[in-house]
PDB file of C-alpha atoms in Angstrom:
ATOM      1  CA  MET A   1       9.138 -16.522  25.269  1.00 62.00           C
ATOM      2  CA  ALA A   2      12.139 -14.248  25.243  1.00 67.00           C
ATOM      3  CA  PRO A   3      11.767 -11.129  27.395  1.00 78.00           C
ATOM      4  CA  ASN A   4      11.308  -7.867  25.498  1.00 87.00           C
ATOM      5  CA  ASP A   5      14.840  -6.750  26.454  1.00 89.00           C
ATOM      6  CA  GLU A   6      16.354  -9.850  24.836  1.00 90.00           C
ATOM      7  CA  VAL A   7      14.412  -9.271  21.613  1.00 90.00           C
ATOM      8  CA  LEU A   8      15.436  -5.603  21.556  1.00 90.00           C
ATOM      9  CA  ALA A   9      19.054  -6.663  22.090  1.00 92.00           C
ATOM     10  CA  GLU A  10      18.784  -8.900  19.000  1.00 92.00           C
ATOM     11  CA  PHE A  11      17.392  -5.975  16.973  1.00 92.00           C
ATOM     12  CA  ARG A  12      20.171  -3.671  18.188  1.00 93.00           C
ATOM     13  CA  ALA A  13      22.849  -6.282  17.425  1.00 94.00           C
ATOM     14  CA  ALA A  14      21.472  -6.573  13.876  1.00 94.00           C
ATOM     15  CA  GLY A  15      21.359  -2.786  13.418  1.00 92.00           C
ATOM     16  CA  ALA A  16      17.596  -3.158  13.044  1.00 92.00           C
ATOM     17  CA  LEU A  17      16.244  -0.765  15.695  1.00 91.00           C
ATOM     18  CA  LEU A  18      16.332   2.528  13.831  1.00 90.00           C
ATOM     19  CA  GLU A  19      15.779   5.978  15.302  1.00 91.00           C
ATOM     20  CA  GLY A  20      14.617   9.018  13.327  1.00 92.00           C
ATOM     21  CA  HIS A  21      11.309  10.007  11.704  1.00 94.00           C
ATOM     22  CA  PHE A  22       9.646   7.116   9.914  1.00 93.00           C
ATOM     23  CA  ILE A  23       6.501   6.807   7.830  1.00 92.00           C
ATOM     24  CA  LEU A  24       5.113   3.387   8.706  1.00 88.00           C
ATOM     25  CA  THR A  25       3.167   1.142   6.335  1.00 82.00           C
ATOM     26  CA  SER A  26      -0.010   2.295   8.096  1.00 81.00           C
ATOM     27  CA  GLY A  27       0.793   5.928   7.255  1.00 86.00           C
ATOM     28  CA  LEU A  28       1.409   6.711  10.916  1.00 89.00           C
ATOM     29  CA  ARG A  29       4.698   8.312  11.952  1.00 94.00           C
ATOM     30  CA  SER A  30       7.126   7.031  14.567  1.00 93.00           C
ATOM     31  CA  PRO A  31      10.518   7.918  16.046  1.00 93.00           C
ATOM     32  CA  TYR A  32      11.446   4.197  15.858  1.00 91.00           C
ATOM     33  CA  TYR A  33      11.448   1.639  13.056  1.00 90.00           C
ATOM     34  CA  MET A  34      11.949  -2.084  13.541  1.00 89.00           C
ATOM     35  CA  GLN A  35      13.675  -3.351  10.384  1.00 91.00           C
ATOM     36  CA  CYS A  36      12.876  -7.060  10.750  1.00 91.00           C
ATOM     37  CA  ALA A  37      14.582  -7.889   7.455  1.00 92.00           C
ATOM     38  CA  ARG A  38      17.938  -7.029   9.084  1.00 93.00           C
ATOM     39  CA  VAL A  39      17.140  -9.384  11.980  1.00 95.00           C
ATOM     40  CA  LEU A  40      15.897 -12.216   9.762  1.00 95.00           C
ATOM     41  CA  MET A  41      18.778 -12.019   7.254  1.00 95.00           C
ATOM     42  CA  ASP A  42      20.859 -14.059   9.728  1.00 95.00           C
ATOM     43  CA  PRO A  43      19.398 -17.589   9.594  1.00 96.00           C
ATOM     44  CA  ALA A  44      20.824 -18.497  13.014  1.00 96.00           C
ATOM     45  CA  ARG A  45      19.286 -15.408  14.632  1.00 95.00           C
ATOM     46  CA  ALA A  46      15.942 -16.028  12.891  1.00 96.00           C
ATOM     47  CA  ALA A  47      15.924 -19.658  14.039  1.00 96.00           C
ATOM     48  CA  ARG A  48      16.817 -18.665  17.614  1.00 95.00           C
ATOM     49  CA  LEU A  49      14.075 -16.027  17.853  1.00 95.00           C
ATOM     50  CA  VAL A  50      11.390 -18.207  16.292  1.00 96.00           C
ATOM     51  CA  ALA A  51      12.403 -21.122  18.549  1.00 96.00           C
ATOM     52  CA  SER A  52      11.414 -18.940  21.514  1.00 95.00           C
ATOM     53  CA  LEU A  53       7.985 -18.359  19.967  1.00 96.00           C
ATOM     54  CA  VAL A  54       7.139 -21.821  18.604  1.00 96.00           C
ATOM     55  CA  PRO A  55       6.256 -23.500  21.938  1.00 96.00           C
ATOM     56  CA  HIS A  56       3.399 -20.992  22.229  1.00 95.00           C
ATOM     57  CA  LEU A  57       2.099 -21.920  18.767  1.00 97.00           C
ATOM     58  CA  GLU A  58       2.260 -25.716  18.866  1.00 93.00           C
ATOM     59  CA  GLY A  59      -1.155 -26.299  20.459  1.00 92.00           C
ATOM     60  CA  LEU A  60      -3.094 -24.205  17.936  1.00 95.00           C
ATOM     61  CA  GLY A  61      -3.681 -27.097  15.532  1.00 96.00           C
ATOM     62  CA  ALA A  62      -2.696 -25.101  12.452  1.00 97.00           C
ATOM     63  CA  ASP A  63      -2.425 -26.896   9.116  1.00 97.00           C
ATOM     64  CA  LEU A  64      -0.383 -24.203   7.386  1.00 97.00           C
ATOM     65  CA  VAL A  65       1.246 -20.823   7.918  1.00 98.00           C
ATOM     66  CA  VAL A  66       0.275 -17.891   5.694  1.00 98.00           C
ATOM     67  CA  SER A  67       2.166 -14.594   5.661  1.00 97.00           C
ATOM     68  CA  PRO A  68       1.536 -11.219   4.078  1.00 95.00           C
ATOM     69  CA  ALA A  69       4.191 -10.239   1.545  1.00 91.00           C
ATOM     70  CA  LEU A  70       6.668  -8.785   1.702  1.00 87.00           C
ATOM     71  CA  GLY A  71       7.723  -8.418   5.322  1.00 87.00           C
ATOM     72  CA  GLY A  72       6.161 -11.588   6.686  1.00 92.00           C
ATOM     73  CA  ILE A  73       7.588 -14.066   4.170  1.00 95.00           C
ATOM     74  CA  VAL A  74      10.907 -14.955   5.827  1.00 96.00           C
ATOM     75  CA  PHE A  75       9.430 -14.949   9.344  1.00 97.00           C
ATOM     76  CA  GLY A  76       6.460 -17.060   8.227  1.00 97.00           C
ATOM     77  CA  TYR A  77       8.735 -19.532   6.478  1.00 97.00           C
ATOM     78  CA  GLU A  78      10.820 -20.004   9.620  1.00 98.00           C
ATOM     79  CA  VAL A  79       7.721 -20.407  11.795  1.00 98.00           C
ATOM     80  CA  ALA A  80       6.368 -23.013   9.367  1.00 98.00           C
ATOM     81  CA  ARG A  81       9.729 -24.807   9.184  1.00 98.00           C
ATOM     82  CA  GLN A  82       9.936 -25.135  12.941  1.00 98.00           C
ATOM     83  CA  LEU A  83       6.294 -26.230  13.217  1.00 98.00           C
ATOM     84  CA  GLY A  84       6.698 -28.727  10.350  1.00 98.00           C
ATOM     85  CA  LEU A  85       3.966 -27.039   8.281  1.00 98.00           C
ATOM     86  CA  PRO A  86       3.701 -25.680   4.732  1.00 98.00           C
ATOM     87  CA  SER A  87       4.395 -21.969   4.288  1.00 97.00           C
ATOM     88  CA  LEU A  88       2.411 -19.807   1.861  1.00 97.00           C
ATOM     89  CA  PHE A  89       2.237 -16.072   1.356  1.00 96.00           C
ATOM     90  CA  VAL A  90      -0.319 -13.670  -0.012  1.00 96.00           C
ATOM     91  CA  GLU A  91       0.619 -10.642  -2.077  1.00 95.00           C
ATOM     92  CA  ARG A  92      -1.195  -7.546  -3.189  1.00 93.00           C
ATOM     93  CA  VAL A  93      -3.019  -7.641  -6.515  1.00 93.00           C
ATOM     94  CA  GLU A  94      -4.729  -4.343  -7.301  1.00 92.00           C
ATOM     95  CA  GLY A  95      -4.496  -3.341  -3.650  1.00 89.00           C
ATOM     96  CA  ARG A  96      -5.924  -6.565  -2.142  1.00 93.00           C
ATOM     97  CA  PHE A  97      -4.170  -9.650  -0.859  1.00 94.00           C
ATOM     98  CA  ALA A  98      -4.475 -12.741  -3.041  1.00 91.00           C
ATOM     99  CA  LEU A  99      -2.840 -16.139  -3.336  1.00 92.00           C
ATOM    100  CA  ARG A 100      -0.702 -16.487  -6.440  1.00 92.00           C
ATOM    101  CA  ARG A 101       2.162 -18.742  -7.590  1.00 92.00           C
ATOM    102  CA  CYS A 102      -0.056 -21.862  -7.639  1.00 89.00           C
ATOM    103  CA  PHE A 103      -0.564 -21.656  -3.864  1.00 93.00           C
ATOM    104  CA  ALA A 104      -3.889 -23.060  -2.647  1.00 93.00           C
ATOM    105  CA  ILE A 105      -5.786 -23.189   0.616  1.00 96.00           C
ATOM    106  CA  GLU A 106      -8.324 -25.973   0.978  1.00 94.00           C
ATOM    107  CA  PRO A 107     -11.689 -25.150   2.569  1.00 95.00           C
ATOM    108  CA  GLY A 108     -11.563 -25.920   6.281  1.00 96.00           C
ATOM    109  CA  GLN A 109      -7.788 -25.735   6.620  1.00 97.00           C
ATOM    110  CA  ARG A 110      -6.622 -24.142   9.853  1.00 98.00           C
ATOM    111  CA  VAL A 111      -4.317 -21.188   9.205  1.00 98.00           C
ATOM    112  CA  LEU A 112      -1.777 -19.449  11.396  1.00 98.00           C
ATOM    113  CA  VAL A 113      -1.031 -15.961  10.036  1.00 98.00           C
ATOM    114  CA  ALA A 114       2.617 -14.953  10.539  1.00 98.00           C
ATOM    115  CA  GLU A 115       3.682 -11.299  10.292  1.00 96.00           C
ATOM    116  CA  ASP A 116       7.079  -9.843  11.172  1.00 94.00           C
ATOM    117  CA  VAL A 117       5.878  -6.749  13.035  1.00 93.00           C
ATOM    118  CA  VAL A 118       2.391  -5.539  14.000  1.00 93.00           C
ATOM    119  CA  THR A 119       1.594  -1.850  14.457  1.00 87.00           C
ATOM    120  CA  THR A 120      -2.099  -1.403  13.649  1.00 89.00           C
ATOM    121  CA  GLY A 121      -2.704  -5.007  12.555  1.00 92.00           C
ATOM    122  CA  LEU A 122      -4.090  -3.980   9.153  1.00 92.00           C
ATOM    123  CA  SER A 123      -1.874  -6.252   6.994  1.00 93.00           C
ATOM    124  CA  THR A 124      -2.451  -9.160   9.376  1.00 96.00           C
ATOM    125  CA  ARG A 125      -6.233  -8.658   9.281  1.00 96.00           C
ATOM    126  CA  GLU A 126      -6.206  -8.359   5.471  1.00 95.00           C
ATOM    127  CA  CYS A 127      -4.137 -11.555   5.192  1.00 96.00           C
ATOM    128  CA  ALA A 128      -6.554 -13.375   7.512  1.00 97.00           C
ATOM    129  CA  GLU A 129      -9.545 -12.114   5.509  1.00 96.00           C
ATOM    130  CA  CYS A 130      -7.999 -13.378   2.264  1.00 96.00           C
ATOM    131  CA  CYS A 131      -7.590 -16.815   3.871  1.00 97.00           C
ATOM    132  CA  ARG A 132     -11.184 -16.817   5.138  1.00 97.00           C
ATOM    133  CA  GLU A 133     -12.481 -15.905   1.681  1.00 96.00           C
ATOM    134  CA  LEU A 134     -10.781 -19.089   0.454  1.00 95.00           C
ATOM    135  CA  GLY A 135     -12.585 -21.143   3.113  1.00 96.00           C
ATOM    136  CA  ALA A 136      -9.855 -21.334   5.756  1.00 97.00           C
ATOM    137  CA  GLU A 137     -10.330 -21.083   9.483  1.00 98.00           C
ATOM    138  CA  VAL A 138      -7.816 -18.584  10.877  1.00 98.00           C
ATOM    139  CA  VAL A 139      -6.883 -19.890  14.339  1.00 98.00           C
ATOM    140  CA  ALA A 140      -4.375 -17.216  15.411  1.00 98.00           C
ATOM    141  CA  ALA A 141      -1.688 -14.803  14.285  1.00 98.00           C
ATOM    142  CA  CYS A 142       1.907 -14.489  15.414  1.00 98.00           C
ATOM    143  CA  CYS A 143       4.645 -11.914  15.068  1.00 96.00           C
ATOM    144  CA  LEU A 144       8.171 -11.125  16.154  1.00 94.00           C
ATOM    145  CA  VAL A 145       7.135  -7.760  17.598  1.00 94.00           C
ATOM    146  CA  ASP A 146       3.763  -6.298  18.494  1.00 95.00           C
ATOM    147  CA  ARG A 147       4.674  -2.628  18.668  1.00 91.00           C
ATOM    148  CA  SER A 148       1.084  -1.617  19.546  1.00 91.00           C
ATOM    149  CA  GLY A 149       1.505  -2.544  23.200  1.00 91.00           C
ATOM    150  CA  GLY A 150      -1.144  -5.232  22.728  1.00 92.00           C
ATOM    151  CA  ARG A 151      -3.776  -2.807  21.401  1.00 93.00           C
ATOM    152  CA  ALA A 152      -3.836  -3.944  17.750  1.00 93.00           C
ATOM    153  CA  ASP A 153      -7.122  -5.674  16.944  1.00 92.00           C
ATOM    154  CA  ILE A 154      -6.305  -8.704  14.815  1.00 93.00           C
ATOM    155  CA  GLY A 155      -9.658 -10.455  15.204  1.00 94.00           C
ATOM    156  CA  VAL A 156      -7.925 -13.640  16.417  1.00 96.00           C
ATOM    157  CA  PRO A 157      -5.445 -14.255  19.239  1.00 96.00           C
ATOM    158  CA  LEU A 158      -2.055 -12.656  18.555  1.00 97.00           C
ATOM    159  CA  VAL A 159       1.062 -14.406  19.877  1.00 97.00           C
ATOM    160  CA  ALA A 160       4.029 -12.027  19.902  1.00 96.00           C
ATOM    161  CA  LEU A 161       7.627 -12.758  20.802  1.00 95.00           C
ATOM    162  CA  ALA A 162       7.872  -9.201  22.162  1.00 93.00           C
ATOM    163  CA  THR A 163       5.161  -6.673  22.967  1.00 94.00           C
ATOM    164  CA  LEU A 164       6.343  -3.080  22.992  1.00 91.00           C
ATOM    165  CA  ASP A 165       4.514   0.208  23.310  1.00 90.00           C
ATOM    166  CA  ILE A 166       6.253   2.284  20.633  1.00 88.00           C
ATOM    167  CA  PRO A 167       4.605   5.639  19.990  1.00 89.00           C
ATOM    168  CA  THR A 168       2.962   6.421  16.663  1.00 90.00           C
ATOM    169  CA  TYR A 169       1.409   9.672  15.500  1.00 94.00           C
ATOM    170  CA  PRO A 170      -0.830  10.875  12.682  1.00 94.00           C
ATOM    171  CA  ALA A 171       1.113  13.046  10.232  1.00 92.00           C
ATOM    172  CA  ASP A 172      -0.853  16.123  11.301  1.00 93.00           C
ATOM    173  CA  ALA A 173      -0.216  15.612  15.039  1.00 93.00           C
ATOM    174  CA  LEU A 174       3.554  15.173  15.317  1.00 94.00           C
ATOM    175  CA  PRO A 175       5.444  16.224  18.427  1.00 94.00           C
ATOM    176  CA  PRO A 176       7.796  19.135  17.594  1.00 93.00           C
ATOM    177  CA  GLU A 177      10.966  17.057  17.985  1.00 93.00           C
ATOM    178  CA  LEU A 178       9.711  14.536  15.413  1.00 94.00           C
ATOM    179  CA  ALA A 179       8.395  17.210  13.030  1.00 92.00           C
ATOM    180  CA  ALA A 180      11.904  18.738  12.971  1.00 94.00           C
ATOM    181  CA  ILE A 181      13.377  15.578  11.392  1.00 92.00           C
ATOM    182  CA  PRO A 182      12.865  14.717   7.685  1.00 92.00           C
ATOM    183  CA  ALA A 183      10.591  11.677   7.293  1.00 92.00           C
ATOM    184  CA  VAL A 184      11.690   8.487   5.527  1.00 91.00           C
ATOM    185  CA  LYS A 185       9.592   5.502   4.442  1.00 90.00           C
ATOM    186  CA  PRO A 186      11.605   2.289   4.887  1.00 83.00           C
ATOM    187  CA  GLY A 187       8.721  -0.222   4.443  1.00 66.00           C
ATOM    188  CA  SER A 188       7.679  -2.034   1.268  1.00 57.00           C
ATOM    189  CA  ARG A 189       4.066  -0.882   0.772  1.00 52.00           C
ATOM    190  CA  GLY A 190       3.859   2.027  -1.606  1.00 48.00           C
ATOM    191  CA  LEU A 191       6.932   1.021  -3.579  1.00 41.00           C
ATOM    192  CA  PRO A 192       6.502   1.013  -7.365  1.00 41.00           C
ATOM    193  CA  GLY A 193       4.491  -2.016  -8.444  1.00 42.00           C
ATOM    194  CA  ARG A 194       3.016  -2.621  -4.970  1.00 39.00           C
TER     195      ARG A 194
END
């Protein structure tokens, strides 16, 4: 796999490592935001990064790749393409992940969950649970960046291209330097209709 410094260099080159005061999807706050969409918008960069990850996924015996919408879709598609597997995604319906768009998971199918970035692991766990409810066996999860420093509990093995320990804080326990900056919410959860 690519060393963390190489992955961070790709994020910087794409203008995707943002500094400021960010409200993450989890509700936690952070001085850094990893805008994976900026990294993945370049097909050559996406292919190069995923190619570094795929050798660590090939022995899992997955039958398909399932990603949580919205952030995981492009990453999951590229993982599936390079593994030669179908790519599906789940999306929120009344606050819970569900398969839509005529997607189907057959009972017993082995699923690899693909998420762009993991902070607490909540979206990844919810995606995996949706797959299990449909009868799938979730064999592992993968991501471009695990920003929890390896502490996120996914419930299955997590294979990350880069593992970083990026600080996060509850909104009521911000360090003074972060509290002095206006907060922005760049993620997709909480947008109208989501």
